[in-house]
Coordinates of C-alpha atoms and ligand atoms in Angstrom, one line a residue:
X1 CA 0.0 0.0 0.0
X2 CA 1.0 3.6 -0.9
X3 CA -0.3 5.6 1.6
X4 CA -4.0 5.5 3.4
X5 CA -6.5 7.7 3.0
X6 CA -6.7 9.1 6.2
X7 CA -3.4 10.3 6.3
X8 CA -3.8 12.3 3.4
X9 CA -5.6 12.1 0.1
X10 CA -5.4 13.5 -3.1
X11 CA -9.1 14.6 -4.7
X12 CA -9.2 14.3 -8.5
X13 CA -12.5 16.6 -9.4
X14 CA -13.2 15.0 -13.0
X15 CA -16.3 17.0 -14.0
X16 CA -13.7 19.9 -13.3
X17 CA -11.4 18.5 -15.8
X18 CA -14.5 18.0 -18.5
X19 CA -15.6 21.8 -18.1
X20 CA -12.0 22.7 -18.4
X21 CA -11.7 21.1 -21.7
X22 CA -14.9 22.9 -22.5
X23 CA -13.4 26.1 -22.3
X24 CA -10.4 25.7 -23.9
X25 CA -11.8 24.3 -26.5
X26 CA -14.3 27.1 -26.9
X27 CA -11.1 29.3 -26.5
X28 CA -9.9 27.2 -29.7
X29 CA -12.6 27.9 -31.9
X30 CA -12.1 25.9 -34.7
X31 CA -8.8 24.3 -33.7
X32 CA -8.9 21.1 -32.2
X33 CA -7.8 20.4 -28.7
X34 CA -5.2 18.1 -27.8
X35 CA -5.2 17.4 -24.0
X36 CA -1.5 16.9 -22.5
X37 CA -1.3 14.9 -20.0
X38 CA 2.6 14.2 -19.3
X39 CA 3.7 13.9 -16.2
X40 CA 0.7 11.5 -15.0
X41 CA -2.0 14.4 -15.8
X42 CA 0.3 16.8 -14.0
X43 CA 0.1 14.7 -11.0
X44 CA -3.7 14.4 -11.5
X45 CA -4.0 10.9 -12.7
X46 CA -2.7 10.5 -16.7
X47 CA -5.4 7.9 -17.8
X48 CA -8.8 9.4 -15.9
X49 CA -7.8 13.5 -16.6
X50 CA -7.0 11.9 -20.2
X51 CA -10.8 10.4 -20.4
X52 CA -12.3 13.2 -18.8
X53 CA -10.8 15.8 -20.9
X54 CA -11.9 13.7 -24.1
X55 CA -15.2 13.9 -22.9
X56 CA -15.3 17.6 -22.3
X57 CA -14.2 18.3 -26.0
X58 CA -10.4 17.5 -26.4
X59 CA -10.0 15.2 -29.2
X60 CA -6.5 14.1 -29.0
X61 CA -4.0 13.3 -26.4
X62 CA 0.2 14.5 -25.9
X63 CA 2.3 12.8 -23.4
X64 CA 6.5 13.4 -22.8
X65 CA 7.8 10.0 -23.1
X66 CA 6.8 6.5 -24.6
X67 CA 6.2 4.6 -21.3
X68 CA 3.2 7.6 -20.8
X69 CA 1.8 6.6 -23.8
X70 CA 1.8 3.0 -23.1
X71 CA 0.2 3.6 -19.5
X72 CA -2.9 5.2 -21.7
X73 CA -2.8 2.2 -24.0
X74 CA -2.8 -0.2 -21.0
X75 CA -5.8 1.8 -19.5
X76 CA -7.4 1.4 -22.9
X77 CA -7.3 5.1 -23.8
X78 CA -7.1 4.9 -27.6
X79 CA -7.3 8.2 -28.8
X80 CA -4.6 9.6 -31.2
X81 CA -1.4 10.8 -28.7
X82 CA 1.6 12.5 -29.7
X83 CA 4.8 11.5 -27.9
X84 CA 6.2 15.3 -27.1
X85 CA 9.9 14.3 -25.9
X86 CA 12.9 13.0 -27.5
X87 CA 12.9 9.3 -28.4
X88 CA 16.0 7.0 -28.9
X89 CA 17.0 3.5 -29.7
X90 CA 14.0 1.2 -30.0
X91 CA 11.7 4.1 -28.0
X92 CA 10.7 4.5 -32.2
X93 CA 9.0 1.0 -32.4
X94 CA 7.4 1.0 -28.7
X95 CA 5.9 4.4 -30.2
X96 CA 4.6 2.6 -33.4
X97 CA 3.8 -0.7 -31.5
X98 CA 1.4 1.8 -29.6
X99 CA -0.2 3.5 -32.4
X100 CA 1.1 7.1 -31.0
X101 CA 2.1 10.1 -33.1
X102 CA 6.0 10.9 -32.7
X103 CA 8.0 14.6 -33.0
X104 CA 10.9 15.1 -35.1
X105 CA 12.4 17.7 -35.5
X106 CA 16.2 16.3 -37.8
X107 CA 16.3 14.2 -40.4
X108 CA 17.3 11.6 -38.3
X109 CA 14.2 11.2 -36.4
X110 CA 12.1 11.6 -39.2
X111 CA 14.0 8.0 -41.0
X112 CA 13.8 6.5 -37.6
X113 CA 10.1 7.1 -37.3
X114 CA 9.5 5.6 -40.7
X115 CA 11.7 3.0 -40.3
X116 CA 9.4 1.9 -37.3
X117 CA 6.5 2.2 -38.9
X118 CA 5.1 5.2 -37.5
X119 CA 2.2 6.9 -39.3
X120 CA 1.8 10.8 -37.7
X121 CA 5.6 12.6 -37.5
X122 CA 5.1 16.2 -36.6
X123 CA 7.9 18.1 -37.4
X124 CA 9.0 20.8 -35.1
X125 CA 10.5 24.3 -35.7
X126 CA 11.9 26.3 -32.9
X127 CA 11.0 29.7 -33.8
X128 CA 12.4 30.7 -30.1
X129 CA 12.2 28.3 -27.6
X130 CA 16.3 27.5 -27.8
X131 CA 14.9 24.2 -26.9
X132 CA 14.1 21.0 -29.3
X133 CA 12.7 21.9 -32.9
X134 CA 14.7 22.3 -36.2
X135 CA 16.3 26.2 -36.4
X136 CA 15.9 28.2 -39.7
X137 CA 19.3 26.5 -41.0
X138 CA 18.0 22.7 -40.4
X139 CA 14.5 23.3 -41.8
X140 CA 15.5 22.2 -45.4
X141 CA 17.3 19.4 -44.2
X142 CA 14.2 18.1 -42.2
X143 CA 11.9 19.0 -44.9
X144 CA 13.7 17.2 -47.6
X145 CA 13.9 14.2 -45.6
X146 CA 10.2 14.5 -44.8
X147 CA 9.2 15.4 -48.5
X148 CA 10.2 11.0 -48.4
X149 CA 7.4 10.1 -47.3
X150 CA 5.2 13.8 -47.4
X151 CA 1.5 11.2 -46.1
X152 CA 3.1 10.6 -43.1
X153 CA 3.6 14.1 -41.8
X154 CA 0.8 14.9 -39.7
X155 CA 1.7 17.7 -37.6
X156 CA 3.9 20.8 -38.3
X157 CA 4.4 22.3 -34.5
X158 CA 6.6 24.6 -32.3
X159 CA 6.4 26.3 -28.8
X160 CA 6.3 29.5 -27.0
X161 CA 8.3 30.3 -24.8
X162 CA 6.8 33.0 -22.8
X163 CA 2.9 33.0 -23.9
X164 CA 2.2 33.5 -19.9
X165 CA 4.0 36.9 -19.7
X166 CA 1.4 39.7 -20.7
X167 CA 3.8 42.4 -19.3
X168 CA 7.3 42.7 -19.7
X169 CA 10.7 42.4 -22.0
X170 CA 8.9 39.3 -23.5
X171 CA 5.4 40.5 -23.9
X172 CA 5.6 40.8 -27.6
X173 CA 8.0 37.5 -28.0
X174 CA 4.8 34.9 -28.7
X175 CA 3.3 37.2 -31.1
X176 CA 7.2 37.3 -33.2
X177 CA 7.4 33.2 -32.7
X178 CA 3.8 33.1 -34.3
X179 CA 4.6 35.3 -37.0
X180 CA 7.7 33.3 -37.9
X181 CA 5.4 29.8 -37.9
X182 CA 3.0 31.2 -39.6
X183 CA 5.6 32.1 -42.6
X184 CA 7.2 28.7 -42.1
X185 CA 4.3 26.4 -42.2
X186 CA 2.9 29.0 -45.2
X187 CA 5.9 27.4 -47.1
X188 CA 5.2 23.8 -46.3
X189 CA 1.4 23.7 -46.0
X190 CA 1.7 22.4 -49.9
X191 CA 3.8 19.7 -49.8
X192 CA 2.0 18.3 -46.6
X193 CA -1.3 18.8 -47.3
X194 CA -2.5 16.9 -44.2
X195 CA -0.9 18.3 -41.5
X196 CA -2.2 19.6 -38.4
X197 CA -0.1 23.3 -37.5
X198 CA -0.1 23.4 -33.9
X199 CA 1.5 26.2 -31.3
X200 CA -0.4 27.3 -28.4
X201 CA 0.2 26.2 -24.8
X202 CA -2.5 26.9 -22.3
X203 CA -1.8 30.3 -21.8
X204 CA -1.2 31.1 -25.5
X205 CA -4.8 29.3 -26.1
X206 CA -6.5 31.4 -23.4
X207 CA -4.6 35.0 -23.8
X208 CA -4.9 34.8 -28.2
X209 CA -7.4 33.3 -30.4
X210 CA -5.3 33.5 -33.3
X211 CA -2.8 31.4 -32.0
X212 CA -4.9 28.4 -32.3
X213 CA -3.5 27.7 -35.9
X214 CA -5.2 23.7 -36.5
X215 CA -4.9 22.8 -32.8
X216 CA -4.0 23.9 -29.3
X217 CA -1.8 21.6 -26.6
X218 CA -3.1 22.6 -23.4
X219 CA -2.2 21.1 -20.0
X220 CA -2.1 23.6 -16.8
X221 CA -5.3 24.8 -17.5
X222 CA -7.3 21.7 -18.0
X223 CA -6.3 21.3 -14.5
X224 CA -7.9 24.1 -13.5
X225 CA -4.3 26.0 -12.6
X226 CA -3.8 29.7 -14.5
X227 CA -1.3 29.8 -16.4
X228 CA -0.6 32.8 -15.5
X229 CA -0.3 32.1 -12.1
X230 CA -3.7 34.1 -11.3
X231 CA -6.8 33.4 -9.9
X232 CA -8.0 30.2 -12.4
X233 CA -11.6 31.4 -11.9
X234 CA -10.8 34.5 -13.8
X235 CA -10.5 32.0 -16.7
X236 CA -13.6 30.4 -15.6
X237 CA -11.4 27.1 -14.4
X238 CA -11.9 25.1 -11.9
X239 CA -8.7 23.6 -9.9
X240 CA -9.4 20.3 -10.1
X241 CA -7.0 19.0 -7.4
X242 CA -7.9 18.8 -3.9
X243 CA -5.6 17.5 -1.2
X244 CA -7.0 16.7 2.4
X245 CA -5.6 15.8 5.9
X246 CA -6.9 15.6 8.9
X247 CA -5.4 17.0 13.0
X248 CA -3.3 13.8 13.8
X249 CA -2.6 15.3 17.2
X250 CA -3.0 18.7 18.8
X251 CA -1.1 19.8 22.2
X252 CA -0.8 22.8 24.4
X253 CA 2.5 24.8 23.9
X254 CA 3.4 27.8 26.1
X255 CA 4.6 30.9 25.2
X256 CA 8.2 30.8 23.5
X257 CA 7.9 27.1 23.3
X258 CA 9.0 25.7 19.9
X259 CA 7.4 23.0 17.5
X260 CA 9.5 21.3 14.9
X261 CA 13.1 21.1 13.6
X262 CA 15.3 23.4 14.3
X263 CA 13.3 25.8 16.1
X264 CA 12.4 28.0 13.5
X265 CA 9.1 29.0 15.2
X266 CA 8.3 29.8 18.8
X267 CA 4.7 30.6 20.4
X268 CA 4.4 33.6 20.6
X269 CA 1.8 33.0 23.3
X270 CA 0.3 30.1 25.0
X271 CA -1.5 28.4 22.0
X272 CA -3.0 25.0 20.7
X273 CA -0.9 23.1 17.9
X274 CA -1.9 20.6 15.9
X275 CA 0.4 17.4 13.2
X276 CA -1.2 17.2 10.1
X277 CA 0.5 13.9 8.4
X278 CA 1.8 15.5 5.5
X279 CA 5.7 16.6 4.8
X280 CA 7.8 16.9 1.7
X281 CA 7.9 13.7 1.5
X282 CA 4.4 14.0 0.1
X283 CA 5.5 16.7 -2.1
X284 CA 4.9 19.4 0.6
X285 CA 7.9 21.3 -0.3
X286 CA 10.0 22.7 2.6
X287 CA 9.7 26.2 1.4
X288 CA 6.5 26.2 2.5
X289 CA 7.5 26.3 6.4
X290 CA 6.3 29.1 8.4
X291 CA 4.9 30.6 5.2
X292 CA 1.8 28.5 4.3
X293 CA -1.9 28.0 5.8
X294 CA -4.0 25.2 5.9
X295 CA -7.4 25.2 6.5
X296 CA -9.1 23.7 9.4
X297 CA -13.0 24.4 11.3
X298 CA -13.6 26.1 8.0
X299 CA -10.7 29.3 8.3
X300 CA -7.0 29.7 7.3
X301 CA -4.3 28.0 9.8
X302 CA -0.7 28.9 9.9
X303 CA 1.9 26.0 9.1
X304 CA 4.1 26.8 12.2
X305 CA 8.3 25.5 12.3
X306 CA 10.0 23.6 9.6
X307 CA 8.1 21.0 7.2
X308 CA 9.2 17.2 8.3
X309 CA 9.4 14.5 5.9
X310 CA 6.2 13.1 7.0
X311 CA 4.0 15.7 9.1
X312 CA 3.8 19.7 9.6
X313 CA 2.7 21.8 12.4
X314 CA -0.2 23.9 12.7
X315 CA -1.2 26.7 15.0
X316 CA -4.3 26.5 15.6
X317 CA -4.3 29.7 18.0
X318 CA -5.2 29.6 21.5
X319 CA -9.3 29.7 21.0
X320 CA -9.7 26.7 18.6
X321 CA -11.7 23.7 19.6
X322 CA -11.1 21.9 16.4
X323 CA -10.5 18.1 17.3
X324 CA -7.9 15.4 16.6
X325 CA -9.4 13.7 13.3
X326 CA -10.9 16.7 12.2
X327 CA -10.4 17.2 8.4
X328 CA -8.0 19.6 7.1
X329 CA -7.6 21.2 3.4
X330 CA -4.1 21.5 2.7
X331 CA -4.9 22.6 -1.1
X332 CA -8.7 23.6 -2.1
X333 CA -11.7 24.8 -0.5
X334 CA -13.1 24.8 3.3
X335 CA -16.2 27.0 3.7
X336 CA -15.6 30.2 2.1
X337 CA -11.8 30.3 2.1
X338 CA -9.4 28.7 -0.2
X339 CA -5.5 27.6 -0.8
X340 CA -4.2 27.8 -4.5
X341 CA -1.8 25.8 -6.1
X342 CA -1.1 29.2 -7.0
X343 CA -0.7 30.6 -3.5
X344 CA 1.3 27.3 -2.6
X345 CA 3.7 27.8 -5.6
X346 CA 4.2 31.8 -5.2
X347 CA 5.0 31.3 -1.1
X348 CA 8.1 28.5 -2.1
X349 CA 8.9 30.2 -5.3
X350 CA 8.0 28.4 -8.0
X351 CA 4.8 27.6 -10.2
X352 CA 1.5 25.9 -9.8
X353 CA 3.2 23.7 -12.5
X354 CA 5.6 21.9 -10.1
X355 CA 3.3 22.0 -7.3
X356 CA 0.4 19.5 -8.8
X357 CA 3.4 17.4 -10.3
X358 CA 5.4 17.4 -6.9
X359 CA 2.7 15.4 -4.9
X360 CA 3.9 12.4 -4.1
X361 CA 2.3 8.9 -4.8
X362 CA 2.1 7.7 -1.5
X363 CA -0.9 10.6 -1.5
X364 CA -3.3 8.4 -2.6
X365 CA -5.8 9.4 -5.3
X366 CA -9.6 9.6 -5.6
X367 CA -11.1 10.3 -8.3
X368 CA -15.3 11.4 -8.2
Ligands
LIG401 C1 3.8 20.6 -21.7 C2 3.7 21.1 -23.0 C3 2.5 21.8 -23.4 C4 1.4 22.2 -22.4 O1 1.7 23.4 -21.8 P1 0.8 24.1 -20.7 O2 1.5 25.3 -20.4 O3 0.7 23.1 -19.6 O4 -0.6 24.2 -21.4 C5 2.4 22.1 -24.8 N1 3.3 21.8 -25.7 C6 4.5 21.2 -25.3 C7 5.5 20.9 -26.3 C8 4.7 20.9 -24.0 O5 5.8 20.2 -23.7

């Protein structure tokens, strides 16, 4: 067993994850919508977020590597599914063995594709990124060596690089990488006639309708996270992640008495304290020590001294008469107040992105 329920639980929200598809792909307008979910749904589940988000109106699937794509196959999720990352040896023929889609973006990749059988290669440009995807210089190559075999191209793709920055130096970047696609793909759209141009990440989908091109890739927002790193509902998302706890153990600490490793907090009055049996271990990073809340009897409850491997500390002030076993929201919403993935990723200094992908898989999932 990986972890029990009543220590802590992950909450999948699935109908969430449907009416997130819905909006992005009303945000899409005529492009399709091709749900990404690498990373095991952004730590949401890979297979049910995959389902649900077909459902709501994506109608094809990305993952990073070729073991994600088999984990869909094994769940019987059939839908056509690009392979995003770089693939090597015989990674090719697992692809083709799994009837997924495959990027290329050098000659090489576009012979090993078709050597394994294959049948969608999308060939990516980097227009920006610096990251994979053919530059300027190699797109003859790769075009020539596609031009083989012109049927099997079903995808001409790159990425932005800063879509989530409205403001800024880069605030005008995504708009210059889609002006350079566009003229690309203008080029190529005649010798592959089938292919499916495709740019926009979540935020690029939400912030520009005329990035859509053919199709959108959208994952942080079919989560219900901003991309942005906002408020989701001003989107109209939903977050559809919840993770739970309950008071493992409250005590009575006196004024100037500490809780936790290396005394990094001390009472500043007589108060009530309460374990609730979650750490980093969990993917409750560290960073969030004497920074975050949790909720608990319905209001916001500061995590007090350092964040264990397996527990954190909460104050719980000197009035409460919460309970031992009463429930705690460590991410979602108790009564009218609420944490963020947002709010948990700005307090340790990083984004939403890494907090829904940091929770551990001994939090174990439910899915309604
Ligand atoms: C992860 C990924 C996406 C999805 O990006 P979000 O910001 O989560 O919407 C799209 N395209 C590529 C190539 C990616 O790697």
């Amino acid at each position: 067993m990986t972890g029990t329920p009543e220590r802590a639980t992950c909450r999948i929200d699935l109908a969430a994850v449907r009416h997130n598809a819905g909006v992005l792909a009303r945000a899409a307008g005529r492009a399709e919508l091709v749900a990404v979910v690498k990373a095991d749904g952004y730590g949401h589940g890979a297979p049910q977020c995959a389902r649900a988000a077909l459902e709501g109106g994506a109608t094809r699937l990305a993952v990073a590597t070729v073991g994600e794509l088999e984990e869909l196959r094994a769940a019987a999720v059939d839908a056509p599914a690009l392979v995003l990352g770089p693939l090597t040896g015989g990674e090719w023929a697992r692809v083709a063995a799994a009837g997924g889609d495959a990027a290329a973006w050098n000659p090489e990749g576009v012979a090993a594709a078709r050597a394994a059988g294959i049948r969608g290669v999308h060939l990516k440009l980097d227009t920006g990124m610096g990251r994979l995807g053919a530059r300027p210089d190699e797109i003859d190559g790769l075009v020539a060596e596609a031009s083989r075999d012109p049927g099997r191209v079903a995808g001409l793709m790159t990425h932005f690089a800063s879509a989530d920055e409205r403001e800024g130096p880069n605030a005008g970047f995504t708009r210059e990488q889609a002006v350079r696609f566009r003229r690309i793909t203008a080029h190529l759209a005649a010798a592959f006639p089938g292919a499916l141009r495709h740019a926009a990440n979540s935020a690029a989908t939400l912030r520009d309708p005329e990035l859509a091109f053919d199709a959108v890739r959208c994952g942080i927002a079919l989560y219900g996270c901003c991309p942005f790193g906002g408020d989701p509902a001003d989107h109209g998302l939903r977050p559809a992640m919840t993770i739970t706890s309950r008071l493992a153990s409250i005590k009575t600490l006196r004024s100037r008495d500490s809780a936790g490793y290396g005394r990094t907090w001390r009472a500043p009055r007589g108060t009530r304290v309460a374990v609730v049996p979650l750490g980093y271990a969990d993917g409750y990073t560290r960073a969030l020590g004497n920074r975050a809340c949790v909720l608990a009897g319905g209001r916001r409850v500061p995590v007090v001294g350092a964040v264990s491997m397996d527990q954190i500390t909460v104050d719980l002030g000197p009035e409460s008469t919460d309970a031992v076993d009463d429930p705690v929201v460590v991410m979602g919403v108790m009564g009218g107040e609420r944490v963020l993935a947002e709010e948990l990723a700005h307090l340790s200094g990083t984004i939403n992105y890494e907090v829904t992908c940091g929770i551990a898989a001994r939090v174990t999932r439910v899915y309604d």
